[in-house]
mmCIF file of C-alpha atoms in Angstrom:
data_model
loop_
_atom_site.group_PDB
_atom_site.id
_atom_site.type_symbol
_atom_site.label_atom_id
_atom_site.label_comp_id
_atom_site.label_asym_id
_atom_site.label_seq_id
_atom_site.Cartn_x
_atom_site.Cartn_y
_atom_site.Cartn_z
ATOM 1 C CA UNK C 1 42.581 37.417 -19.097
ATOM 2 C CA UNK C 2 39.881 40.900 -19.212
ATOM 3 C CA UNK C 3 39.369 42.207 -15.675
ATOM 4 C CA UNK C 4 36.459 42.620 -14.451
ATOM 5 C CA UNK C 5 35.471 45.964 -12.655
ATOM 6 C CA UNK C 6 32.852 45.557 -10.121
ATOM 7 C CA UNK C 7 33.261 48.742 -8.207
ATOM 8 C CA UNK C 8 34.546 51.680 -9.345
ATOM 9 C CA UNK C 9 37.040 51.803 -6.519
ATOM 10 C CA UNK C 10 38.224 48.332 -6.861
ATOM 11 C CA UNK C 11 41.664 46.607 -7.919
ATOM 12 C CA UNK C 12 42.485 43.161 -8.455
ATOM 13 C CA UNK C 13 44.869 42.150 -5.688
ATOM 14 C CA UNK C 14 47.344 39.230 -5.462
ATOM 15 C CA UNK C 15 45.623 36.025 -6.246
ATOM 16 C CA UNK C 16 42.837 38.165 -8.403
ATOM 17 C CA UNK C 17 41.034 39.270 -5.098
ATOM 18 C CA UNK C 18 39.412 42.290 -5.044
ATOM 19 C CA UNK C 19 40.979 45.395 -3.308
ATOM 20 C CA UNK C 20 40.336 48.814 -2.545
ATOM 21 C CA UNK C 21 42.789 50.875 -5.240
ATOM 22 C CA UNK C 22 41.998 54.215 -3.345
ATOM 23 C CA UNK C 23 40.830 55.320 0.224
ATOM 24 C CA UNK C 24 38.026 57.114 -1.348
ATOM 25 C CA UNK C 25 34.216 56.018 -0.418
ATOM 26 C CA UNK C 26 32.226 54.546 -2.817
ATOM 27 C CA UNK C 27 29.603 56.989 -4.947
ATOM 28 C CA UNK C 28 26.917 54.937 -3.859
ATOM 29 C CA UNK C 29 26.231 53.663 -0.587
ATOM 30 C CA UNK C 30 24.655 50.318 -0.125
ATOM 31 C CA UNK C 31 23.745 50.670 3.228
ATOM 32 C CA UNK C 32 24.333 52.347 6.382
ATOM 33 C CA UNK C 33 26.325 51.853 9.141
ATOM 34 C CA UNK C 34 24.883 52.307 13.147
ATOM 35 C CA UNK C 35 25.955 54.856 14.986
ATOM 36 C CA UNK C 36 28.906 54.161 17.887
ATOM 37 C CA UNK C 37 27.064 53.284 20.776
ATOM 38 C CA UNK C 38 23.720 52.576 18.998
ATOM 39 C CA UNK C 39 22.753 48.863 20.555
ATOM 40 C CA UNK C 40 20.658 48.260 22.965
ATOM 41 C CA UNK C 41 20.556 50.081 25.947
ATOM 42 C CA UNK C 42 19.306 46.629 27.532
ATOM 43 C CA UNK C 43 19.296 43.127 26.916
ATOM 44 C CA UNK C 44 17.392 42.246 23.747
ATOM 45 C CA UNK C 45 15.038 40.447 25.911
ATOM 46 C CA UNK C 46 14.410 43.103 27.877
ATOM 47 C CA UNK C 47 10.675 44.987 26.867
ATOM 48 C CA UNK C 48 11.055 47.647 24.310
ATOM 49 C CA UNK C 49 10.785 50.546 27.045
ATOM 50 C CA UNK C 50 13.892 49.188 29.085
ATOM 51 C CA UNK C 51 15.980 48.866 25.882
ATOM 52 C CA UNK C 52 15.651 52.669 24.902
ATOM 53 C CA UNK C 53 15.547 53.989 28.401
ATOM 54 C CA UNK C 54 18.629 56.710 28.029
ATOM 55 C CA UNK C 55 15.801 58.336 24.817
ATOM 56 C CA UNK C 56 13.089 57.582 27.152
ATOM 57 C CA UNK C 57 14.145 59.501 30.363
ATOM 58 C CA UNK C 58 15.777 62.454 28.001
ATOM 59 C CA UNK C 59 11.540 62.761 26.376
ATOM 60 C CA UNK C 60 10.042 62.430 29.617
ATOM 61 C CA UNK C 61 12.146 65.468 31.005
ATOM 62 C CA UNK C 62 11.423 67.369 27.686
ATOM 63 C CA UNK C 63 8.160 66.902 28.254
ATOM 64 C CA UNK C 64 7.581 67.068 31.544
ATOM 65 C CA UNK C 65 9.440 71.009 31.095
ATOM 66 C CA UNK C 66 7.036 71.447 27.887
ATOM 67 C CA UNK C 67 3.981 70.609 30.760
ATOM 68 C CA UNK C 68 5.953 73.030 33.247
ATOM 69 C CA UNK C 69 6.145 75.669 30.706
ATOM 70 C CA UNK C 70 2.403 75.024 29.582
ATOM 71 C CA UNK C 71 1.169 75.745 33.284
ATOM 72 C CA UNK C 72 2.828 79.181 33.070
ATOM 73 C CA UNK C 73 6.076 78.447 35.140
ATOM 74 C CA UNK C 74 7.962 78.784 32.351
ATOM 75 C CA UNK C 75 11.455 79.364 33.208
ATOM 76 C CA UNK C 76 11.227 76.251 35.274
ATOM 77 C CA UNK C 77 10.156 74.552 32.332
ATOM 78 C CA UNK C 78 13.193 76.020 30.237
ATOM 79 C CA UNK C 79 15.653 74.636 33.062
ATOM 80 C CA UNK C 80 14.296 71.185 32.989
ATOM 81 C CA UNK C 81 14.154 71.082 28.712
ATOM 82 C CA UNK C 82 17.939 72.599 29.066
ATOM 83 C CA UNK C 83 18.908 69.774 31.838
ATOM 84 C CA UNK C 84 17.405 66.889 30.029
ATOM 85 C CA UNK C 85 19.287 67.848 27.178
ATOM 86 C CA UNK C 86 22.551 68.394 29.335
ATOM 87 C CA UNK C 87 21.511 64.920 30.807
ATOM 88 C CA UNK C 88 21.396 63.591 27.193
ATOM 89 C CA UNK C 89 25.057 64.425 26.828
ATOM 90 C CA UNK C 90 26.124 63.390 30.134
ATOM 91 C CA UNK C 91 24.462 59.756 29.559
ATOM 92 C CA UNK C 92 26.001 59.792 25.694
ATOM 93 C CA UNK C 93 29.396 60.332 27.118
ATOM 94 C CA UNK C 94 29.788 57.837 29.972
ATOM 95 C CA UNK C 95 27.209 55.405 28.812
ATOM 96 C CA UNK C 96 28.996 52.391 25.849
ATOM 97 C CA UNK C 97 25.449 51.998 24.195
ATOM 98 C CA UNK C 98 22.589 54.241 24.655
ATOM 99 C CA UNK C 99 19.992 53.141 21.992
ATOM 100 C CA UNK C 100 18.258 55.265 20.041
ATOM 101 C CA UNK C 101 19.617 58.113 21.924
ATOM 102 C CA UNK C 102 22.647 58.108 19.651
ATOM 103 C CA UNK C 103 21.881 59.494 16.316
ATOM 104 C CA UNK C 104 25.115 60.815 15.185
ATOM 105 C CA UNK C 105 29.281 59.718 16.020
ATOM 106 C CA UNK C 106 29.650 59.952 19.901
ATOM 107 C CA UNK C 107 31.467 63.509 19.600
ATOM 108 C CA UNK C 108 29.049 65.318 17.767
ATOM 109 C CA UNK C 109 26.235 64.187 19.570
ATOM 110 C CA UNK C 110 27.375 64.893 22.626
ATOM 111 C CA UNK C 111 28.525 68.558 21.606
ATOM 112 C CA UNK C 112 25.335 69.067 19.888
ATOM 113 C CA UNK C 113 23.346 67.835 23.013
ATOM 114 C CA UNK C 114 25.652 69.460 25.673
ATOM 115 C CA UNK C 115 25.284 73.466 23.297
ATOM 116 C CA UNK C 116 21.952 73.029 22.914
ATOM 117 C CA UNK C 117 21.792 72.582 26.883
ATOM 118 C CA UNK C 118 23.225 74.983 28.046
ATOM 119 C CA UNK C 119 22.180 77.716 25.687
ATOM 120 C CA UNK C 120 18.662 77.153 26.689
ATOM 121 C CA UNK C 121 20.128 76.682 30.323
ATOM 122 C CA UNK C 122 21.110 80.133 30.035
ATOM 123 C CA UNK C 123 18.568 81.389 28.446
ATOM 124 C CA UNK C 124 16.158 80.444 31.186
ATOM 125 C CA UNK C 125 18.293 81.700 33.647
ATOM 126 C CA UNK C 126 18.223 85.417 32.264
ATOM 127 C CA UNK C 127 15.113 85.339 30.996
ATOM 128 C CA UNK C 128 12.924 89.108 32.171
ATOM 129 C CA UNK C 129 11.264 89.799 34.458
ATOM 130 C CA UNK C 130 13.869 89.361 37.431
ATOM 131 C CA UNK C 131 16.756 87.249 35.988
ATOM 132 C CA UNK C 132 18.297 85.027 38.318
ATOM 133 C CA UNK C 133 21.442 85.532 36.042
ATOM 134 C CA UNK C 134 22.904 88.862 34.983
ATOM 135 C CA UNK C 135 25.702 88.682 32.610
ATOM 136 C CA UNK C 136 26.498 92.620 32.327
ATOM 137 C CA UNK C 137 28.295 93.016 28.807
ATOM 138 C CA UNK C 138 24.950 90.624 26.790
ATOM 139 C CA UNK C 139 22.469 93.615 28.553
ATOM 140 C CA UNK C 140 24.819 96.315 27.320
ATOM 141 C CA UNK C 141 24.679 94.549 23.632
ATOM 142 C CA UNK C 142 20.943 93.977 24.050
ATOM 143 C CA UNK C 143 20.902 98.096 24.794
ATOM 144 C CA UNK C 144 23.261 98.816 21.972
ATOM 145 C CA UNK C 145 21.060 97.197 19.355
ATOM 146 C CA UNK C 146 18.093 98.273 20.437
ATOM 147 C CA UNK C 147 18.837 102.199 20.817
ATOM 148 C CA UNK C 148 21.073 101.342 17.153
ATOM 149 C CA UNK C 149 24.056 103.127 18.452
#
């Protein structure tokens, strides 16, 4: 009896099944899988907009900051782009399906989401003229580089 190898992970098991012979991943991927929390956001009868609503209210903050920002207020703009992304997070975390919202695992998009916040968050917050946030030891670096020493 010649054994067939259809895979070049697979073993014949009891009963000439197929079985995986290592924990290793295939070389070739057939398809893909969808990320945790990747349904519907809504019921599949639901319109399209209600279904991806989490994506949908994370854009319309974007770009209602990106208007902000366009009409010269533009640290209020870099708030709202920083909370929508913070918001992004917050709904990835406590939310079981988000949509299209979810483009990676559940960790990594809510750590990229949640950096990306508040970086920008901060940003916007010490941006010049007149910060509203003055973190001493980041103007003493900024004062260090710039005078080289």
């Amino acid at each position: 009896m010649e054994t067939e190898v259809r895979d070049p992970v697979a073993a014949q098991g009891a009963g000439g099944r197929p079985r995986r012979g290592t924990r290793r991943f295939p070389m070739f991927t057939r398809d893909t899988a969808r990320p945790e929390g990747g349904g519907r956001a809504a019921p599949g009868d639901a319109p399209a907009p209600a279904r991806q609503w989490p994506l949908l209210a994370v854009l319309g903050t974007v770009g209602l900051g990106l208007l902000v920002t366009a009409f010269d207020a533009f640290r209020v703009g870099l708030l709202l782009i920083g909370l929508a992304l913070l918001g992004g997070a917050g709904l990835r975390w406590f939310l079981p399906r988000v949509g299209m919202l979810a483009v990676r695992s559940r960790f990594t998009d809510i750590v990229t989401f949640g950096l990306l916040g508040c970086v920008i968050v901060l940003l916007a917050l010490m941006v010049q003229p007149k910060p509203w946030l003055e973190i001493p030891f980041l103007d003493d670096a900024l004062h260090f580089t710039v005078r080289g020493g």
